[in-house]
Tab-separated table of C-alpha atoms and ligand atoms in Angstrom:
chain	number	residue	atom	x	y	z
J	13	UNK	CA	7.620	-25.878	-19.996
J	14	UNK	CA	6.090	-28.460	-17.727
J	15	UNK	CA	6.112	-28.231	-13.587
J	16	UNK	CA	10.375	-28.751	-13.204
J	17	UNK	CA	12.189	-29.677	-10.497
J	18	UNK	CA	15.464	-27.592	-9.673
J	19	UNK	CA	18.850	-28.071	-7.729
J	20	UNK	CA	18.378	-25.216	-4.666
J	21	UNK	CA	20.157	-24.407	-1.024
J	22	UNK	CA	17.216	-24.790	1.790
J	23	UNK	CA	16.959	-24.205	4.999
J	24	UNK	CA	15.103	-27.030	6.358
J	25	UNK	CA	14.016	-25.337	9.589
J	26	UNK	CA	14.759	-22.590	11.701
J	27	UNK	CA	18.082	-20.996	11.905
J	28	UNK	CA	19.602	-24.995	10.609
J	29	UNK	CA	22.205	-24.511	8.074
J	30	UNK	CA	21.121	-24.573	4.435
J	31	UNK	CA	21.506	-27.583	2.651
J	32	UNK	CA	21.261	-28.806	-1.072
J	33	UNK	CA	17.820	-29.854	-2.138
J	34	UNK	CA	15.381	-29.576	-5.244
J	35	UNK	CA	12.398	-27.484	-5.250
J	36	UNK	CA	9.311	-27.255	-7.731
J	37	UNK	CA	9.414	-24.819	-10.375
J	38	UNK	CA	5.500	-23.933	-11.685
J	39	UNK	CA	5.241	-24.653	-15.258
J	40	UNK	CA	5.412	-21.727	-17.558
J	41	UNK	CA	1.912	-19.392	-17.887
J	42	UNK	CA	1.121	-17.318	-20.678
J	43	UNK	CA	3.350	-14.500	-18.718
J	44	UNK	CA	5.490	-16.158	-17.500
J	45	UNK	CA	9.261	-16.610	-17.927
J	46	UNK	CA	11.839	-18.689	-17.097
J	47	UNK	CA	15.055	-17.393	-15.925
J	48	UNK	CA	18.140	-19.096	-15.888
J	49	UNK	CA	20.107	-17.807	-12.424
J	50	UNK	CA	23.649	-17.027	-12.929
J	51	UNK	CA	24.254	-14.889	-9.213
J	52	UNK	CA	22.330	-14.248	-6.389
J	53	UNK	CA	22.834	-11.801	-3.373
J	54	UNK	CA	22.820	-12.720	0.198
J	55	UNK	CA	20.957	-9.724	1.539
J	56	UNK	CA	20.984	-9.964	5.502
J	57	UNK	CA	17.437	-10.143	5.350
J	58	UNK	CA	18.093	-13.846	4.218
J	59	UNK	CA	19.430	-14.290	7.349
J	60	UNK	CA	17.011	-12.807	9.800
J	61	UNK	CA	14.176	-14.759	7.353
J	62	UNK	CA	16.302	-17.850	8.044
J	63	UNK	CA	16.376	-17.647	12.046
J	64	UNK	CA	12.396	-16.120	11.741
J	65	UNK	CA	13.766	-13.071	13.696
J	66	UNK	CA	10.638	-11.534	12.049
J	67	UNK	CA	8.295	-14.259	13.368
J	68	UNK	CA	7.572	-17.717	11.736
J	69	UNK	CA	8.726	-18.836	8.265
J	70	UNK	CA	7.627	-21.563	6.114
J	71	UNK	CA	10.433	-24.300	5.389
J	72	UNK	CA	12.336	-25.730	3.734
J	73	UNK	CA	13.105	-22.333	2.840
J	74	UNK	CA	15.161	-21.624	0.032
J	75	UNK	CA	16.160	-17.444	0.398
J	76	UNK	CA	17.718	-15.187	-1.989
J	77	UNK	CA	15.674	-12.152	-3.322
J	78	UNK	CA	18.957	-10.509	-5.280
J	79	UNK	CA	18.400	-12.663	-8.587
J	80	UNK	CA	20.454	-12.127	-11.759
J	81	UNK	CA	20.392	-14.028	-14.792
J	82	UNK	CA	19.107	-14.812	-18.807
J	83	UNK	CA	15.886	-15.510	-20.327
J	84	UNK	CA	15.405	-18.982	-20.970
J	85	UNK	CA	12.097	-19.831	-22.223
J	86	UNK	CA	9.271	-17.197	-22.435
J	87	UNK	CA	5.354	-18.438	-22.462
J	88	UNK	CA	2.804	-17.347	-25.267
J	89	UNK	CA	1.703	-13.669	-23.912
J	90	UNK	CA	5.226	-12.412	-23.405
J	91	UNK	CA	5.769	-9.264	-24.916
J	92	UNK	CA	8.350	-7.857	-22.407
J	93	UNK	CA	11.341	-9.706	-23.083
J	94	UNK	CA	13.412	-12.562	-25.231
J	95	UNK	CA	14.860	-15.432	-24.880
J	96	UNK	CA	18.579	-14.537	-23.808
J	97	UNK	CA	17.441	-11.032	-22.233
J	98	UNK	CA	19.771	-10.074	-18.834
J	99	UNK	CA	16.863	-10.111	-16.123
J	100	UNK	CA	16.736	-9.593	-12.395
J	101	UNK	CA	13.918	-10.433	-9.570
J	102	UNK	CA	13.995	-8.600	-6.682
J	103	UNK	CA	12.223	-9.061	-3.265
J	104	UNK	CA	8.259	-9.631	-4.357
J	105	UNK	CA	6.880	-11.935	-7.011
J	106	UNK	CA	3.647	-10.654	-7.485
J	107	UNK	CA	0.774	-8.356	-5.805
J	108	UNK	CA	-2.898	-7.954	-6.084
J	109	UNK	CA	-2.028	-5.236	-9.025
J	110	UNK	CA	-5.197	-3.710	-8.074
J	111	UNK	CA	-4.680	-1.471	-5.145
J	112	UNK	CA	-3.693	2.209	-4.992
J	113	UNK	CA	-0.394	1.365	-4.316
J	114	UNK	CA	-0.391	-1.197	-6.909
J	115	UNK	CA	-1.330	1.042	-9.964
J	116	UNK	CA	0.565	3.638	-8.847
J	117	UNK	CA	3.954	1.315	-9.620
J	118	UNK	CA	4.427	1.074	-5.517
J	119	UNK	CA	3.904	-2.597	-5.588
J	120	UNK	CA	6.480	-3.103	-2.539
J	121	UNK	CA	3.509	-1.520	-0.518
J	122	UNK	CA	0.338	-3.744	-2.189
J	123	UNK	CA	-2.529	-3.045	0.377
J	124	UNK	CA	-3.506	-6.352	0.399
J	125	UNK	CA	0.472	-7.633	0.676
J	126	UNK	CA	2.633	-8.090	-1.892
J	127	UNK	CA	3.966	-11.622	-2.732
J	128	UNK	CA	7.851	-12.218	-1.658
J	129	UNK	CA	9.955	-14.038	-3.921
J	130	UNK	CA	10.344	-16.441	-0.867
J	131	UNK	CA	9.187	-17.663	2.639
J	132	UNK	CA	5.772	-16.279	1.052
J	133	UNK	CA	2.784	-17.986	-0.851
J	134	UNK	CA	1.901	-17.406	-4.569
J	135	UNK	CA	-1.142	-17.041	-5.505
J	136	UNK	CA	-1.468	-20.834	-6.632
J	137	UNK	CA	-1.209	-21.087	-2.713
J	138	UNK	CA	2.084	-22.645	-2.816
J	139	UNK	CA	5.075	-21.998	-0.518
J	140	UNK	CA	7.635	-19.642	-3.178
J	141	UNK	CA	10.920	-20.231	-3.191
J	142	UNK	CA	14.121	-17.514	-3.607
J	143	UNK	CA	17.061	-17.114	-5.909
J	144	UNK	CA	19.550	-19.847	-4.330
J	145	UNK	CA	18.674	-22.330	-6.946
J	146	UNK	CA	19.130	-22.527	-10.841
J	147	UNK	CA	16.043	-21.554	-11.963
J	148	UNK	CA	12.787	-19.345	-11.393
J	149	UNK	CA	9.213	-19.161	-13.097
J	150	UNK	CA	8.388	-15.322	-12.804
J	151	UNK	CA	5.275	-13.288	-14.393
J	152	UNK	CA	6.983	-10.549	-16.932
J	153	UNK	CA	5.833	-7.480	-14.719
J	154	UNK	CA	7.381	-8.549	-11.967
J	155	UNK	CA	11.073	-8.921	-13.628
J	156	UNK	CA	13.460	-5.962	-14.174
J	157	UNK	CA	16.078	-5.431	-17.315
J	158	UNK	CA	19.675	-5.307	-16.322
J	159	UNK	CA	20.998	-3.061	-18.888
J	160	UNK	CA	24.393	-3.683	-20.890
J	161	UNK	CA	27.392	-2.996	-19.004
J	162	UNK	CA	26.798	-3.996	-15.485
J	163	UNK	CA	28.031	-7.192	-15.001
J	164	UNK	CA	25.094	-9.791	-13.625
J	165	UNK	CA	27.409	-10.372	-10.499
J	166	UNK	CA	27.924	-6.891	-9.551
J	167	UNK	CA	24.430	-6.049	-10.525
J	168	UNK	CA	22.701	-9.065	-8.562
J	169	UNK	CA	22.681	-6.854	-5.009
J	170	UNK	CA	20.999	-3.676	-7.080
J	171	UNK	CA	17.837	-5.612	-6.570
J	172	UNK	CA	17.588	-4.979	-2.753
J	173	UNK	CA	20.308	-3.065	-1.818
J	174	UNK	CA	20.743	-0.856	-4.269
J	175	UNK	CA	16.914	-0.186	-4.338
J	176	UNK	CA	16.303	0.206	-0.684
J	177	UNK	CA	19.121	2.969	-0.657
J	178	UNK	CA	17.998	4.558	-3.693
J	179	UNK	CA	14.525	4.941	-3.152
J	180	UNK	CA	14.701	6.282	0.277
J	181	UNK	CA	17.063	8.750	-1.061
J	182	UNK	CA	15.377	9.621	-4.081
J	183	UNK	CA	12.169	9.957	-2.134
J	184	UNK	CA	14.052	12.495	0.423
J	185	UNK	CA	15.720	14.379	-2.475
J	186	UNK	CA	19.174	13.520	-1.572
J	187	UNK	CA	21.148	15.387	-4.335
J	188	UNK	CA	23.757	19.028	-4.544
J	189	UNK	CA	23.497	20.709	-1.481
J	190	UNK	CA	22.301	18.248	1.180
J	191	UNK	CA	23.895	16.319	3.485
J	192	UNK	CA	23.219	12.575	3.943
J	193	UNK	CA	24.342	10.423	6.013
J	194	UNK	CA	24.685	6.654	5.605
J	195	UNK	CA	24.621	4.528	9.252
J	196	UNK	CA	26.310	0.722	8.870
J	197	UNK	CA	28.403	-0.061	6.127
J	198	UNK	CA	27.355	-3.052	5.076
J	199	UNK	CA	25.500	-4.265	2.106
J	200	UNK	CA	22.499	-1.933	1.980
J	201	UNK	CA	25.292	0.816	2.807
J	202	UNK	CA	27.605	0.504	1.026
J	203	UNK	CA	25.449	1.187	-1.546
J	204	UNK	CA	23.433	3.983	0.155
J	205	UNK	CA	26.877	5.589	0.029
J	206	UNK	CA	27.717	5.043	-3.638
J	207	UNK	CA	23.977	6.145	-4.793
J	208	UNK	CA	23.791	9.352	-2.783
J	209	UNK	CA	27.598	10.335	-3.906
J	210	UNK	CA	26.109	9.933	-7.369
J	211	UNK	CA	23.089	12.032	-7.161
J	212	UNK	CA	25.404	14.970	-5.964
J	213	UNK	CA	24.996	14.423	-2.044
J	214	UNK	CA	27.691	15.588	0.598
J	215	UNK	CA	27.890	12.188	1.614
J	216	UNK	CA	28.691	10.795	5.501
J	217	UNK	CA	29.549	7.270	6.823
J	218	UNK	CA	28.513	6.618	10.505
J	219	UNK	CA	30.150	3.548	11.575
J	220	UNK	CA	31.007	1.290	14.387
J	221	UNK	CA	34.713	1.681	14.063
J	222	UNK	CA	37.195	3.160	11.473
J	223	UNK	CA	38.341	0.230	9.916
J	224	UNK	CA	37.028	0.326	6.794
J	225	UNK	CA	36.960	4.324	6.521
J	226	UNK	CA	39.391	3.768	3.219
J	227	UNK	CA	36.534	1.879	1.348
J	228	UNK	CA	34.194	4.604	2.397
J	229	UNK	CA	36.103	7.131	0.944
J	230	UNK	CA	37.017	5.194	-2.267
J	231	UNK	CA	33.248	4.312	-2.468
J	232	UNK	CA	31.980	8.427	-2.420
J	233	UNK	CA	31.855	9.181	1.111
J	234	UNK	CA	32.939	12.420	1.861
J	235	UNK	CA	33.904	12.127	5.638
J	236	UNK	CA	33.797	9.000	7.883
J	237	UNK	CA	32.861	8.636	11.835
J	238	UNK	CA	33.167	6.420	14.183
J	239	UNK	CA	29.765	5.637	16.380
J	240	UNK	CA	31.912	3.726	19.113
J	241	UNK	CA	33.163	7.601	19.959
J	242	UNK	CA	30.508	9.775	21.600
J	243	UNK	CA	32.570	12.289	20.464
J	244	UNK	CA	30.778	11.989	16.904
J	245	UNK	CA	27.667	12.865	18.113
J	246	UNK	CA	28.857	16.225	19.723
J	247	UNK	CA	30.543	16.964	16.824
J	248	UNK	CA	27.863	15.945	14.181
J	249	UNK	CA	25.059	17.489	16.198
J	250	UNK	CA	22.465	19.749	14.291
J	251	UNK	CA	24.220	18.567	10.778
J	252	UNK	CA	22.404	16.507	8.713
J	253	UNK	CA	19.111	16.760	6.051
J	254	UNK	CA	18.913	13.010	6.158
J	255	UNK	CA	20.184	9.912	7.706
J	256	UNK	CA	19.297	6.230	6.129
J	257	UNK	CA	20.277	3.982	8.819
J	258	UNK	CA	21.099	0.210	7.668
J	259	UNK	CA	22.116	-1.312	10.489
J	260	UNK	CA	20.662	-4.891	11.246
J	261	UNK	CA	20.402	-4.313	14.981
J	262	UNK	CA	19.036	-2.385	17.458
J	263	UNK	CA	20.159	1.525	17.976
J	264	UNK	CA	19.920	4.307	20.361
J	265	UNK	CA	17.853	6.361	17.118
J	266	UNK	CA	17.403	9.124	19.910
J	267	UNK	CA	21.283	9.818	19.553
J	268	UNK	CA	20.962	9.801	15.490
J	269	UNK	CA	18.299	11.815	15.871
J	270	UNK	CA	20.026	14.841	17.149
J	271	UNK	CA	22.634	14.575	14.206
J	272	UNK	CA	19.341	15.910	12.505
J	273	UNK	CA	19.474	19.333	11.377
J	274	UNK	CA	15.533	21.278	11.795
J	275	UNK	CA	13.565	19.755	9.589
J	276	UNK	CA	15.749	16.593	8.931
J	277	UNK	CA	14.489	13.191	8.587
J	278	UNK	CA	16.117	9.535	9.882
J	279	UNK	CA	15.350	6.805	7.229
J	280	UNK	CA	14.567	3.235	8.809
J	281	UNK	CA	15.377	0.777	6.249
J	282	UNK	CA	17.662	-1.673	8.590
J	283	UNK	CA	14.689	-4.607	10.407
J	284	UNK	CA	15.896	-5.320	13.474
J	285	UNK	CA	13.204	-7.448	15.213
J	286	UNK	CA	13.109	-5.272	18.575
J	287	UNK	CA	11.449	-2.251	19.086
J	288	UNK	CA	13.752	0.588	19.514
J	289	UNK	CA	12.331	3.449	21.825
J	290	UNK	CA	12.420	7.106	20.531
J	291	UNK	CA	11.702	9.945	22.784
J	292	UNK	CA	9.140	12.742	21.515
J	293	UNK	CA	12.109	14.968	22.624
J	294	UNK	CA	14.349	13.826	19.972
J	295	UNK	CA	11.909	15.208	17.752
J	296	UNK	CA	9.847	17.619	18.494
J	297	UNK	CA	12.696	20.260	18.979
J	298	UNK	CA	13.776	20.860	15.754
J	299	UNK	CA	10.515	19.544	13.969
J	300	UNK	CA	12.342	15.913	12.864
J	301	UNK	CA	10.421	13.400	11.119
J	302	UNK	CA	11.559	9.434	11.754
J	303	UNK	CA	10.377	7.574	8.723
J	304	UNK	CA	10.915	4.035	7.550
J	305	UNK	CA	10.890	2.447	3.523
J	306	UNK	CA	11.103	-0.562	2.242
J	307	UNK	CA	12.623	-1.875	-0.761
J	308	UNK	CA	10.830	0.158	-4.343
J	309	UNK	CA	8.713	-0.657	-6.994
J	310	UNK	CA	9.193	-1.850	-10.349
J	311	UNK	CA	9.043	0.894	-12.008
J	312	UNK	CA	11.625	2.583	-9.694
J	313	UNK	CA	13.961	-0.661	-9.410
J	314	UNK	CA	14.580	-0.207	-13.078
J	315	UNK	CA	14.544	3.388	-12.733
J	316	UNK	CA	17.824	2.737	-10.456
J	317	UNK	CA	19.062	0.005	-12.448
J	318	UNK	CA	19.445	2.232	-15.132
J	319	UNK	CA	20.961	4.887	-13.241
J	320	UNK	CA	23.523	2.875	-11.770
J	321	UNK	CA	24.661	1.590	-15.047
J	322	UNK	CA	24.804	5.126	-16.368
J	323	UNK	CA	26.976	6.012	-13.624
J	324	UNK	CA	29.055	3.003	-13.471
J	325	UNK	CA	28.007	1.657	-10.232
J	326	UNK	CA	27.711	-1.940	-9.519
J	327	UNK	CA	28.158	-3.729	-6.005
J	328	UNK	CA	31.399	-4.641	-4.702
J	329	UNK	CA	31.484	-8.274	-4.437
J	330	UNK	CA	33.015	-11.583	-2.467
J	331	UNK	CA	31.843	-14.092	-5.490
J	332	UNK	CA	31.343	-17.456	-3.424
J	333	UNK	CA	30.408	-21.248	-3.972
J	334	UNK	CA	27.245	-22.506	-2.871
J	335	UNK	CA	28.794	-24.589	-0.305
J	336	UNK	CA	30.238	-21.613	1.359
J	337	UNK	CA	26.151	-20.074	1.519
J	338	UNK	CA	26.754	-21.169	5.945
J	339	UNK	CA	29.880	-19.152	6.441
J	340	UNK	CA	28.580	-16.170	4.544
J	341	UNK	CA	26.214	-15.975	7.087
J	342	UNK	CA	28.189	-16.643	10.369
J	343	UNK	CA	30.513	-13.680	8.493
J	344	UNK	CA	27.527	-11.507	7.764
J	345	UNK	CA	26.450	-11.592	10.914
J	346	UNK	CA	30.287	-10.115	12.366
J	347	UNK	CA	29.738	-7.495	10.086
J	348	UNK	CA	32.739	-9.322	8.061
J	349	UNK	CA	31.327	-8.517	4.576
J	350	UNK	CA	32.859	-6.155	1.824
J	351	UNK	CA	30.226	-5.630	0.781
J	352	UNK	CA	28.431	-8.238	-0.259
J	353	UNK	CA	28.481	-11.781	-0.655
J	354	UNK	CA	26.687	-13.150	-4.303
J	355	UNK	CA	26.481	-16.862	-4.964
J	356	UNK	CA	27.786	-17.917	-8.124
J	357	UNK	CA	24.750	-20.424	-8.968
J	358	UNK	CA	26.552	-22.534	-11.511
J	359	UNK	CA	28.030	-24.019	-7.939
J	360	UNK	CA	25.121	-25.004	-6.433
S	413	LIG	P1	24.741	-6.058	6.495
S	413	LIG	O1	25.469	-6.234	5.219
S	413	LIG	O2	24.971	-7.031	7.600
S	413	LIG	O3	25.051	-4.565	7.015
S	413	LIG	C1	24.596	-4.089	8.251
S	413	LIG	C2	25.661	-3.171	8.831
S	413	LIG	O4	25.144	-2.664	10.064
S	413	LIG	C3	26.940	-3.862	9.217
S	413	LIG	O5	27.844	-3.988	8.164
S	413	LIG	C4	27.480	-2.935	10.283
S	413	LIG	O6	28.113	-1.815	9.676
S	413	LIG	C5	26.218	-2.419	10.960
S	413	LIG	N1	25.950	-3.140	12.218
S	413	LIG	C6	25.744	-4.473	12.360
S	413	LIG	N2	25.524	-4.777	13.667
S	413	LIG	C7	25.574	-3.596	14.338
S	413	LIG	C8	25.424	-3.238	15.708
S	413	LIG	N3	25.171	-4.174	16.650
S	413	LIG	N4	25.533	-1.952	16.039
S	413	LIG	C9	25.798	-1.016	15.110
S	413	LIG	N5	25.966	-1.309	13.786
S	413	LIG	C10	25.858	-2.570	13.425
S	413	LIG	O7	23.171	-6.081	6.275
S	413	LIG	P2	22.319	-5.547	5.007
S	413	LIG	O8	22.105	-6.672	4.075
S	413	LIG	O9	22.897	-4.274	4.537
S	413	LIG	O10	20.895	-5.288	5.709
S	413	LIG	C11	20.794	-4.335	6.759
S	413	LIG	C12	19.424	-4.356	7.379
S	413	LIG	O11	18.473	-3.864	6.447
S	413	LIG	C13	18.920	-5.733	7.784
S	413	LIG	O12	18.200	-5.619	9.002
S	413	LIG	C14	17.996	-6.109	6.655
S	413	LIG	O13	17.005	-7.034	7.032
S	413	LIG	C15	17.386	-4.765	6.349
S	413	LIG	N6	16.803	-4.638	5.011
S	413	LIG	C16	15.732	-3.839	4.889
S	413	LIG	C17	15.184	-3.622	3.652
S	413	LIG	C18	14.040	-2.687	3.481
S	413	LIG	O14	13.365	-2.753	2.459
S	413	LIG	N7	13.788	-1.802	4.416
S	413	LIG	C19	15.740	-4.240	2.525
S	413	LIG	C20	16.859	-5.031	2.692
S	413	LIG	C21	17.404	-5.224	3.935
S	413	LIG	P3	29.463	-1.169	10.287
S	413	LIG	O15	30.440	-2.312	10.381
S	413	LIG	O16	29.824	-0.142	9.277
S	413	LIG	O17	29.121	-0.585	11.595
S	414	LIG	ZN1	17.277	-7.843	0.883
């Protein structure tokens, strides 16, 4: 295949709506393949990306790093997959393959920075773009199998969700015996809550109000607070082994850290763009550790891929049109998702 052009949904500058536009596709190298998108997730980190919360982007941006779809074309050196293999792409494209982290299959933490699937530059030194559009050229390594019997929708929002719960949780030893608790209930946690319920976890939601304790509890959760009552933080004090906290925004961490047991840690994974004081109080007490992760290697995203599909665990899904891509986001960002929002790409 030759350098293509592609139907995608842009951006065109900071925080404007997206739009329809095309977008180069490189032509196929030897490694390459080319993967015909069927669904792709819109991860809140779109968002933030989209408004630069994190600093400046590069537009038009096209976002989406929650890709699902088939095989079309394969170049020469491919050994990794066929034409009409289920595929995913999650957050990074490529990285320098050389580092520690690198060889040790932590690509998400390349030393010299690994390549995002979009608002990032490849190393032809072009802009990349993300998974709202038909298409993307991606080398083998850096694609993950979606194994037979989880459906591409519901497994499109494994490839940052589900693996920026799981690994955090993995890493932690979250499992028979421990309690964990999940803060937001949103994309990332809703799937926090159905990974740690699977690897044997006591399993807690912390969130703003009760309103959706029902789906917490049909999703594995175990019990379900309310943050908006200070009451859950006198009664929750001292209790957990591990919190992952989700949440897009700014929190008081010093109150989630004293739901800490001795010894317990509070996972970062949620980016909010402020700094968020902690007080060496909050942790030197009981010996607490604050710790943050981000996203998981290759090795590990198919690692959870494959243990979500053993235990039956997909996303739960609002399947929209491309055209609806604006109010996702204006919904996203009232914390009006269940759970997550996946763009059927045959719309766009
Ligand atoms: P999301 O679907 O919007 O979920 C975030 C949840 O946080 C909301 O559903 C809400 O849950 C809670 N929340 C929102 N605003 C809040 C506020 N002001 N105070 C308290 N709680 C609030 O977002 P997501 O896609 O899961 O992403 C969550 C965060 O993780 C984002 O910042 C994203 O950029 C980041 N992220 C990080 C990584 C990583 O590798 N570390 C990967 C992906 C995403 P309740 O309604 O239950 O309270
Ligand atoms: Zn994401």
């Amino acid at each position: 295949m030759t350098q293509t052009t592609v139907a995608a949904y842009a951006s065109p500058a900071p925080s404007a709506p997206l739009e329809r536009t095309t977008i180069p596709r490189r032509a196929l190298g030897e490694h390459d393949i080319l993967i015909d998108i069927k669904f792709a997730g819109i991860c809140h980190s779109d968002i933030h990306q989209v408004n630069a919360d994190w600093g400046v982007g590069t537009y038009p941006m096209v976002p989406g790093h929650e890709i699902a779809g088939v095989v079309a074309e394969i170049g020469t050196g491919v050994t990794k997959y066929a034409v009409g293999d289920r595929v995913g792409v999650g957050c990074f494209v490529d990285s320098c393959r050389e580092c520690d982290n690198c060889r040790a299959g932590q690509e998400q933490y390349c030393t010299s920075g690994m390549i995002g699937t979009y608002n990032s530059q490849g190393k032809d030194g072009r802009p990349t773009y993300g998974g709202y559009s038909t298409h993307i050229v991606v080398d083998e390594n850096y694609a993950l199998r979606i194994p037979e019997g989880l459906g591409l929708d519901v497994a499109a929002p494994l490839l940052c969700a589900g693996i920026t719960t799981y690994s955090p949780l993995a890493h932690w030893q979250a499992g028979p015996g421990k309690k964990v608790a999940i803060v937001g209930l949103g994309g990332l946690g809703h799937m926090g809550v159905k990974i740690a319920h699977a690897l044997g976890a006591e399993v807690t939601v912390l969130s703003q109000t009760l309103n959706k304790r029902e789906d917490g509890l049909r999703l594995g959760a175990d019990h379900y607070f309310a943050t908006s009552d200070p009451a859950t933080f006198e009664q929750l004090a001292g209790t957990f082994d591990l919190i992952v906290n989700t949440v897009s925004a700014d929190l008081d961490l010093n109150a989630y850290l004293g739901l800490l047991r001795t010894d317990g840690t509070l996972v970062q994974v949620g980016a909010p763009e402020q700094p968020m004081p902690v007080s060496p109080f909050a942790l030197i007490g009981q010996r607490k550790s604050l710790a943050g992760s981000m996203i998981g290697g290759i090795r590990e995203t198919q690692e959870m891929l494959d243990f979500c599909a053993e235990h039956g665990i997909g996303a739960d899904i609002e399947v929209i049109e491309a055209t609806a891509i604006n109010e996702a986001y204006a919904r996203v960002l009232k914390s009006d998702v269940r759970y997550r929002f996946v763009i059927d790409v045959a719309t766009i």
